[in-house]
Amino acid sequence: MTARPQGLSRAPPLADILAGDRRALAAAITLIESTREDDREPAEDLLQALLPHAGKAVRIGISGAPGVGKSTFIEAFGTRAIAAGRRLAVLAIDPSSERSGGSILGDKTRMAELARSERSFIRASPARGTLGGVARRTRDAMIACEAAGFDLVMIETVGVGQSEAAVADMVDLFMLLVQPGAGDELQGIKRGVMERADIVVVTKADGQLAAPAAHAKADFEAALSLHAGEGPWTPCVVACSSVEGTGLDEVADAVERHRAAMAEAGALEARRAAQARAWLWREVEDSLMARLRADGRLAPAVEALEAEVTAQTLAPSAAARRIVQRLFAPGD
């Protein structure tokens, strides 16, 4: 039997986390992200202790197609925010290694300058196949970062697609990064999340791409006008260059205006309350699936039902209902 790693289920001192100790915060997130059943209770106890100290940060979700420059943008924007007195936490969701399940991109190497700052914290977490481009414990990790005193939390997702809108359900502001000159195929995969975007940022607006960026900005402004809602905030488009630093002030101004508009209308609290309720039921679903997979008594029945579904002799909906009935059978 493999020996259990020492100290994993032991939470770091609460005072160290609240004092902003980055090692303690990293240890806390490691515990929170643990998939071991015997780590769940200490992780939940830790989160319960951190919760009263969280909730004051600006939560921003960053999404965009691979190659759009998400990490470059976050480093440029984050460096500017730190210079303005912010403390920044970046939760970067990486594609998972098929072999180890760990994250494989290594955002600290892609945000080298930002990683050196004492006022920043960068954490890469593996998606491990979770839909929506976010890790299962991303929201909990965000709470830990806020409790540690980071007043700006940015969540960088794996990529962009229809399911990527999941990140919009855990942040105050959803920022979609697009690039000028992208082909029709890349533009097409953004349609599913366009209506969720609060701010669209056209990246790489410099050099030979400056003119295409201006055209892209106009095109996305026209596209956003079709999705204009009745809320307190009207989505906007900003063109910027992370390399030259141009447009970053405009992005920061848009973030502040969004925050002020949402807060004044009471929409920020309403959005967070709705997100918390949605997250509760997502946790219920995940917990039920975990219990189902761990219940050895159900394995023979589940395998038999799977075989019937595979042979197309039983409808999946009927098989699912039977599995749930067995899971909650009286006396079990």
Short mmCIF file of C-alpha atoms in Angstrom, two decimals:
data_model
loop_
_atom_site.label_atom_id
_atom_site.label_comp_id
_atom_site.label_asym_id
_atom_site.label_seq_id
_atom_site.Cartn_x
_atom_site.Cartn_y
_atom_site.Cartn_z
CA MET A 1 0.00 0.00 0.00
CA THR A 2 1.39 3.41 -0.96
CA ALA A 3 2.06 5.69 1.98
CA ARG A 4 -0.11 8.76 2.13
CA PRO A 5 1.73 12.07 1.51
CA GLN A 6 2.31 13.73 4.84
CA GLY A 7 0.31 16.85 5.65
CA LEU A 8 -2.09 16.83 2.68
CA SER A 9 -5.24 16.63 4.78
CA ARG A 10 -3.84 19.09 7.33
CA ALA A 11 -4.96 22.60 6.45
CA PRO A 12 -2.37 25.40 6.63
CA PRO A 13 -2.86 27.87 9.50
CA LEU A 14 -5.83 30.13 8.82
CA ALA A 15 -3.92 33.16 10.07
CA ASP A 16 -1.18 32.58 7.48
CA ILE A 17 -3.71 32.48 4.65
CA LEU A 18 -5.50 35.61 5.86
CA ALA A 19 -2.13 37.35 6.11
CA GLY A 20 -1.59 36.73 2.41
CA ASP A 21 1.15 34.12 2.76
CA ARG A 22 1.40 32.69 -0.77
CA ARG A 23 2.78 29.33 0.36
CA ALA A 24 -0.09 28.90 2.79
CA LEU A 25 -2.55 29.87 0.04
CA ALA A 26 -1.00 27.35 -2.35
CA ALA A 27 -1.25 24.63 0.31
CA ALA A 28 -4.88 25.57 0.94
CA ILE A 29 -5.77 25.28 -2.74
CA THR A 30 -3.95 21.94 -2.96
CA LEU A 31 -6.16 20.66 -0.16
CA ILE A 32 -9.28 22.16 -1.73
CA GLU A 33 -8.50 20.56 -5.11
CA SER A 34 -7.71 17.15 -3.65
CA THR A 35 -9.92 14.36 -4.95
CA ARG A 36 -9.29 12.12 -1.93
CA GLU A 37 -12.43 11.43 0.07
CA ASP A 38 -10.62 11.87 3.39
CA ASP A 39 -9.57 15.40 2.35
CA ARG A 40 -13.13 16.62 1.72
CA GLU A 41 -14.05 17.32 5.34
CA PRO A 42 -10.90 19.31 6.24
CA ALA A 43 -11.19 21.15 2.92
CA GLU A 44 -14.81 22.07 3.62
CA ASP A 45 -13.94 23.16 7.16
CA LEU A 46 -11.21 25.39 5.76
CA LEU A 47 -13.53 26.91 3.15
CA GLN A 48 -16.14 27.59 5.82
CA ALA A 49 -13.51 29.50 7.84
CA LEU A 50 -12.38 31.45 4.76
CA LEU A 51 -15.84 32.35 3.48
CA PRO A 52 -16.49 35.33 5.83
CA HIS A 53 -13.24 36.92 4.59
CA ALA A 54 -14.03 36.53 0.88
CA GLY A 55 -16.29 38.32 -1.58
CA LYS A 56 -14.60 41.71 -1.86
CA ALA A 57 -12.52 41.09 -4.98
CA VAL A 58 -13.31 41.89 -8.60
CA ARG A 59 -13.81 38.54 -10.33
CA ILE A 60 -12.95 38.45 -14.03
CA GLY A 61 -13.21 35.49 -16.39
CA ILE A 62 -10.90 35.48 -19.41
CA SER A 63 -11.71 33.32 -22.43
CA GLY A 64 -10.58 33.17 -26.02
CA ALA A 65 -9.46 30.80 -28.75
CA PRO A 66 -5.99 29.23 -28.47
CA GLY A 67 -3.38 31.64 -29.80
CA VAL A 68 -5.40 34.77 -29.08
CA GLY A 69 -2.87 35.82 -26.43
CA LYS A 70 -4.71 35.24 -23.15
CA SER A 71 -1.58 34.78 -21.02
CA THR A 72 0.20 37.73 -22.68
CA PHE A 73 -2.83 39.92 -22.05
CA ILE A 74 -3.17 38.81 -18.43
CA GLU A 75 0.49 39.55 -17.76
CA ALA A 76 0.28 43.01 -19.33
CA PHE A 77 -3.06 43.87 -17.71
CA GLY A 78 -2.04 42.33 -14.39
CA THR A 79 1.27 44.18 -14.27
CA ARG A 80 -0.63 47.43 -14.84
CA ALA A 81 -3.12 46.54 -12.08
CA ILE A 82 -0.32 45.78 -9.60
CA ALA A 83 1.35 49.10 -10.43
CA ALA A 84 -1.97 50.75 -9.57
CA GLY A 85 -1.93 49.12 -6.12
CA ARG A 86 -3.93 45.96 -6.75
CA ARG A 87 -3.10 42.47 -5.50
CA LEU A 88 -3.75 40.00 -8.30
CA ALA A 89 -4.50 36.27 -8.25
CA VAL A 90 -4.58 34.34 -11.53
CA LEU A 91 -6.28 30.97 -11.63
CA ALA A 92 -5.24 29.47 -14.95
CA ILE A 93 -7.05 26.33 -16.07
CA ASP A 94 -4.73 24.16 -18.14
CA PRO A 95 -5.52 21.18 -20.35
CA SER A 96 -4.91 18.01 -18.37
CA SER A 97 -2.22 15.49 -19.09
CA GLU A 98 -3.83 12.23 -20.21
CA ARG A 99 -1.19 10.31 -18.29
CA SER A 100 -0.91 12.15 -14.98
CA GLY A 101 -4.03 14.32 -14.89
CA GLY A 102 -1.86 17.34 -14.09
CA SER A 103 -1.76 20.70 -15.84
CA ILE A 104 0.72 20.80 -18.72
CA LEU A 105 1.12 24.39 -19.94
CA GLY A 106 2.82 25.98 -16.94
CA ASP A 107 1.46 29.52 -16.75
CA LYS A 108 4.25 30.76 -14.49
CA THR A 109 6.64 30.31 -17.40
CA ARG A 110 4.26 32.17 -19.72
CA MET A 111 3.77 35.02 -17.21
CA ALA A 112 7.33 35.27 -15.98
CA GLU A 113 7.29 38.98 -15.11
CA LEU A 114 3.99 38.77 -13.29
CA ALA A 115 5.07 35.67 -11.38
CA ARG A 116 8.03 37.55 -9.89
CA SER A 117 5.83 40.14 -8.20
CA GLU A 118 5.17 39.77 -4.47
CA ARG A 119 1.69 41.16 -5.13
CA SER A 120 0.66 38.38 -7.49
CA PHE A 121 -0.29 34.74 -7.14
CA ILE A 122 -0.52 32.40 -10.14
CA ARG A 123 -2.01 28.96 -9.88
CA ALA A 124 -2.42 26.51 -12.75
CA SER A 125 -5.04 23.82 -12.19
CA PRO A 126 -5.82 20.88 -14.49
CA ALA A 127 -9.25 20.82 -16.10
CA ARG A 128 -9.29 16.99 -15.81
CA GLY A 129 -12.01 16.75 -18.43
CA THR A 130 -14.40 19.14 -16.67
CA LEU A 131 -16.79 20.77 -19.11
CA GLY A 132 -16.75 24.53 -19.42
CA GLY A 133 -12.99 24.99 -19.43
CA VAL A 134 -12.84 25.44 -15.68
CA ALA A 135 -11.71 23.06 -12.96
CA ARG A 136 -14.28 21.69 -10.52
CA ARG A 137 -12.77 23.56 -7.57
CA THR A 138 -12.07 26.85 -9.35
CA ARG A 139 -14.79 28.68 -7.45
CA ASP A 140 -13.50 27.39 -4.11
CA ALA A 141 -9.94 28.39 -5.04
CA MET A 142 -11.24 31.86 -5.86
CA ILE A 143 -12.72 32.16 -2.37
CA ALA A 144 -9.35 31.22 -0.87
CA CYS A 145 -7.58 33.87 -2.96
CA GLU A 146 -10.04 36.55 -1.90
CA ALA A 147 -9.66 35.61 1.77
CA ALA A 148 -5.89 35.93 1.34
CA GLY A 149 -6.36 39.58 0.39
CA PHE A 150 -6.17 39.45 -3.41
CA ASP A 151 -8.62 42.09 -4.60
CA LEU A 152 -8.51 41.16 -8.29
CA VAL A 153 -9.01 37.53 -9.32
CA MET A 154 -8.69 36.52 -12.96
CA ILE A 155 -9.71 33.08 -14.21
CA GLU A 156 -8.06 32.06 -17.47
CA THR A 157 -9.90 29.24 -19.21
CA VAL A 158 -8.62 26.48 -21.48
CA GLY A 159 -10.04 27.88 -24.69
CA VAL A 160 -13.34 28.98 -26.12
CA GLY A 161 -16.47 27.13 -27.18
CA GLN A 162 -20.13 26.63 -26.39
CA SER A 163 -19.45 25.08 -22.98
CA GLU A 164 -16.90 27.79 -22.15
CA ALA A 165 -19.74 30.01 -20.91
CA ALA A 166 -19.46 28.09 -17.62
CA VAL A 167 -16.82 30.57 -16.50
CA ALA A 168 -19.37 33.38 -16.84
CA ASP A 169 -21.37 31.67 -14.09
CA MET A 170 -18.71 32.21 -11.45
CA VAL A 171 -17.36 35.71 -12.16
CA ASP A 172 -18.58 39.30 -12.01
CA LEU A 173 -17.32 40.14 -15.48
CA PHE A 174 -16.79 37.86 -18.48
CA MET A 175 -14.12 39.07 -20.89
CA LEU A 176 -13.84 37.48 -24.33
CA LEU A 177 -10.54 37.90 -26.20
CA VAL A 178 -10.61 37.83 -30.01
CA GLN A 179 -7.94 38.54 -32.59
CA PRO A 180 -8.01 40.46 -35.86
CA GLY A 181 -7.84 38.55 -39.12
CA ALA A 182 -9.19 35.29 -37.67
CA GLY A 183 -10.87 33.04 -40.21
CA ASP A 184 -14.57 32.22 -40.40
CA GLU A 185 -14.07 29.00 -38.44
CA LEU A 186 -12.56 30.79 -35.44
CA GLN A 187 -15.20 33.49 -35.57
CA GLY A 188 -17.92 30.84 -35.66
CA ILE A 189 -16.93 29.16 -32.39
CA LYS A 190 -17.38 32.47 -30.58
CA ARG A 191 -21.07 32.79 -31.37
CA GLY A 192 -22.09 30.61 -28.45
CA VAL A 193 -20.38 32.85 -25.90
CA MET A 194 -20.74 36.24 -27.57
CA GLU A 195 -24.00 36.98 -25.79
CA ARG A 196 -22.35 36.23 -22.43
CA ALA A 197 -19.46 38.65 -22.93
CA ASP A 198 -19.43 41.87 -20.87
CA ILE A 199 -16.28 43.14 -22.58
CA VAL A 200 -14.79 41.96 -25.88
CA VAL A 201 -11.06 42.68 -26.22
CA VAL A 202 -9.52 42.67 -29.69
CA THR A 203 -5.89 41.67 -29.08
CA LYS A 204 -2.71 42.20 -31.11
CA ALA A 205 -3.83 45.64 -32.27
CA ASP A 206 -0.37 46.74 -33.37
CA GLY A 207 1.91 46.80 -36.41
CA GLN A 208 0.37 45.30 -39.52
CA LEU A 209 -2.63 44.11 -37.50
CA ALA A 210 -3.59 47.61 -36.32
CA ALA A 211 -5.93 48.25 -39.26
CA PRO A 212 -7.51 44.75 -39.18
CA ALA A 213 -8.00 45.22 -35.42
CA ALA A 214 -9.95 48.43 -36.04
CA HIS A 215 -12.17 46.61 -38.53
CA ALA A 216 -12.62 43.69 -36.11
CA LYS A 217 -13.59 46.12 -33.34
CA ALA A 218 -16.33 47.59 -35.53
CA ASP A 219 -17.55 44.13 -36.55
CA PHE A 220 -17.79 42.92 -32.95
CA GLU A 221 -19.53 46.12 -31.86
CA ALA A 222 -22.15 45.42 -34.52
CA ALA A 223 -22.44 41.80 -33.36
CA LEU A 224 -22.83 42.83 -29.71
CA SER A 225 -25.60 45.27 -30.60
CA LEU A 226 -27.70 42.26 -31.65
CA HIS A 227 -27.37 40.79 -28.14
CA ALA A 228 -27.91 44.00 -26.19
CA GLY A 229 -29.93 43.21 -23.08
CA GLU A 230 -31.93 45.31 -20.67
CA GLY A 231 -29.48 45.14 -17.77
CA PRO A 232 -27.51 47.99 -16.24
CA TRP A 233 -24.46 47.31 -18.43
CA THR A 234 -24.09 47.57 -22.19
CA PRO A 235 -21.27 45.28 -23.47
CA CYS A 236 -18.39 47.08 -25.14
CA VAL A 237 -15.42 46.31 -27.40
CA VAL A 238 -11.86 47.52 -26.79
CA ALA A 239 -8.82 47.03 -29.03
CA CYS A 240 -5.44 46.69 -27.33
CA SER A 241 -1.85 45.61 -27.76
CA SER A 242 -0.41 43.66 -24.85
CA VAL A 243 3.08 44.09 -26.32
CA GLU A 244 2.92 47.87 -26.74
CA GLY A 245 0.63 48.42 -23.77
CA THR A 246 -1.90 50.42 -25.77
CA GLY A 247 -5.57 50.06 -24.95
CA LEU A 248 -4.95 48.58 -21.49
CA ASP A 249 -6.15 51.79 -19.81
CA GLU A 250 -9.37 51.54 -21.80
CA VAL A 251 -9.85 47.93 -20.71
CA ALA A 252 -9.29 48.89 -17.06
CA ASP A 253 -11.73 51.78 -17.40
CA ALA A 254 -14.36 49.44 -18.86
CA VAL A 255 -13.86 47.05 -15.92
CA GLU A 256 -14.37 49.89 -13.42
CA ARG A 257 -17.44 51.21 -15.25
CA HIS A 258 -18.95 47.72 -15.34
CA ARG A 259 -18.34 47.29 -11.61
CA ALA A 260 -19.92 50.67 -10.80
CA ALA A 261 -22.96 50.09 -13.02
CA MET A 262 -23.63 46.62 -11.59
CA ALA A 263 -23.17 47.75 -7.99
CA GLU A 264 -25.37 50.81 -8.36
CA ALA A 265 -28.21 48.72 -9.78
CA GLY A 266 -27.81 46.00 -7.14
CA ALA A 267 -27.11 43.57 -9.98
CA LEU A 268 -23.73 42.46 -8.65
CA GLU A 269 -25.18 40.97 -5.47
CA ALA A 270 -28.02 39.39 -7.46
CA ARG A 271 -25.57 37.83 -9.92
CA ARG A 272 -23.41 36.39 -7.15
CA ALA A 273 -26.45 35.00 -5.33
CA ALA A 274 -27.67 33.27 -8.50
CA GLN A 275 -24.18 31.90 -9.13
CA ALA A 276 -23.99 30.49 -5.59
CA ARG A 277 -27.33 28.69 -6.03
CA ALA A 278 -26.25 27.28 -9.39
CA TRP A 279 -22.96 26.11 -7.89
CA LEU A 280 -24.81 24.37 -5.06
CA TRP A 281 -26.74 22.19 -7.50
CA ARG A 282 -23.65 21.52 -9.57
CA GLU A 283 -21.95 20.25 -6.42
CA VAL A 284 -25.00 18.08 -5.69
CA GLU A 285 -24.78 16.56 -9.17
CA ASP A 286 -21.04 15.93 -8.85
CA SER A 287 -21.46 14.43 -5.37
CA LEU A 288 -24.22 12.09 -6.56
CA MET A 289 -22.08 10.91 -9.46
CA ALA A 290 -19.14 10.33 -7.11
CA ARG A 291 -21.33 8.31 -4.75
CA LEU A 292 -22.72 6.30 -7.64
CA ARG A 293 -19.28 5.39 -8.96
CA ALA A 294 -18.02 4.49 -5.49
CA ASP A 295 -20.97 2.22 -4.60
CA GLY A 296 -19.73 -1.29 -5.34
CA ARG A 297 -23.16 -2.80 -4.69
CA LEU A 298 -24.52 -1.08 -7.80
CA ALA A 299 -21.70 -2.11 -10.12
CA PRO A 300 -23.26 -5.37 -11.44
CA ALA A 301 -26.62 -3.68 -12.09
CA VAL A 302 -24.99 -0.68 -13.74
CA GLU A 303 -22.88 -2.90 -15.98
CA ALA A 304 -25.97 -4.89 -17.01
CA LEU A 305 -27.90 -1.74 -17.80
CA GLU A 306 -24.96 -0.34 -19.76
CA ALA A 307 -24.88 -3.53 -21.80
CA GLU A 308 -28.58 -3.20 -22.61
CA VAL A 309 -28.14 0.42 -23.65
CA THR A 310 -25.11 -0.48 -25.80
CA ALA A 311 -27.13 -3.25 -27.46
CA GLN A 312 -29.93 -0.72 -28.00
CA THR A 313 -32.44 -2.91 -26.24
CA LEU A 314 -33.06 -0.33 -23.51
CA ALA A 315 -33.45 3.44 -23.80
CA PRO A 316 -30.76 5.45 -21.95
CA SER A 317 -33.47 7.47 -20.16
CA ALA A 318 -35.05 4.28 -18.79
CA ALA A 319 -31.66 2.88 -17.75
CA ALA A 320 -30.78 6.14 -15.98
CA ARG A 321 -34.06 6.10 -14.06
CA ARG A 322 -33.42 2.52 -12.91
CA ILE A 323 -29.90 3.38 -11.74
CA VAL A 324 -31.19 6.32 -9.70
CA GLN A 325 -33.97 4.18 -8.23
CA ARG A 326 -31.39 1.60 -7.13
CA LEU A 327 -29.16 4.29 -5.66
CA PHE A 328 -31.99 5.56 -3.47
CA ALA A 329 -33.70 2.26 -2.81
CA PRO A 330 -35.18 2.05 0.75
CA GLY A 331 -32.80 0.54 3.24
CA ASP A 332 -29.67 1.36 1.22
#
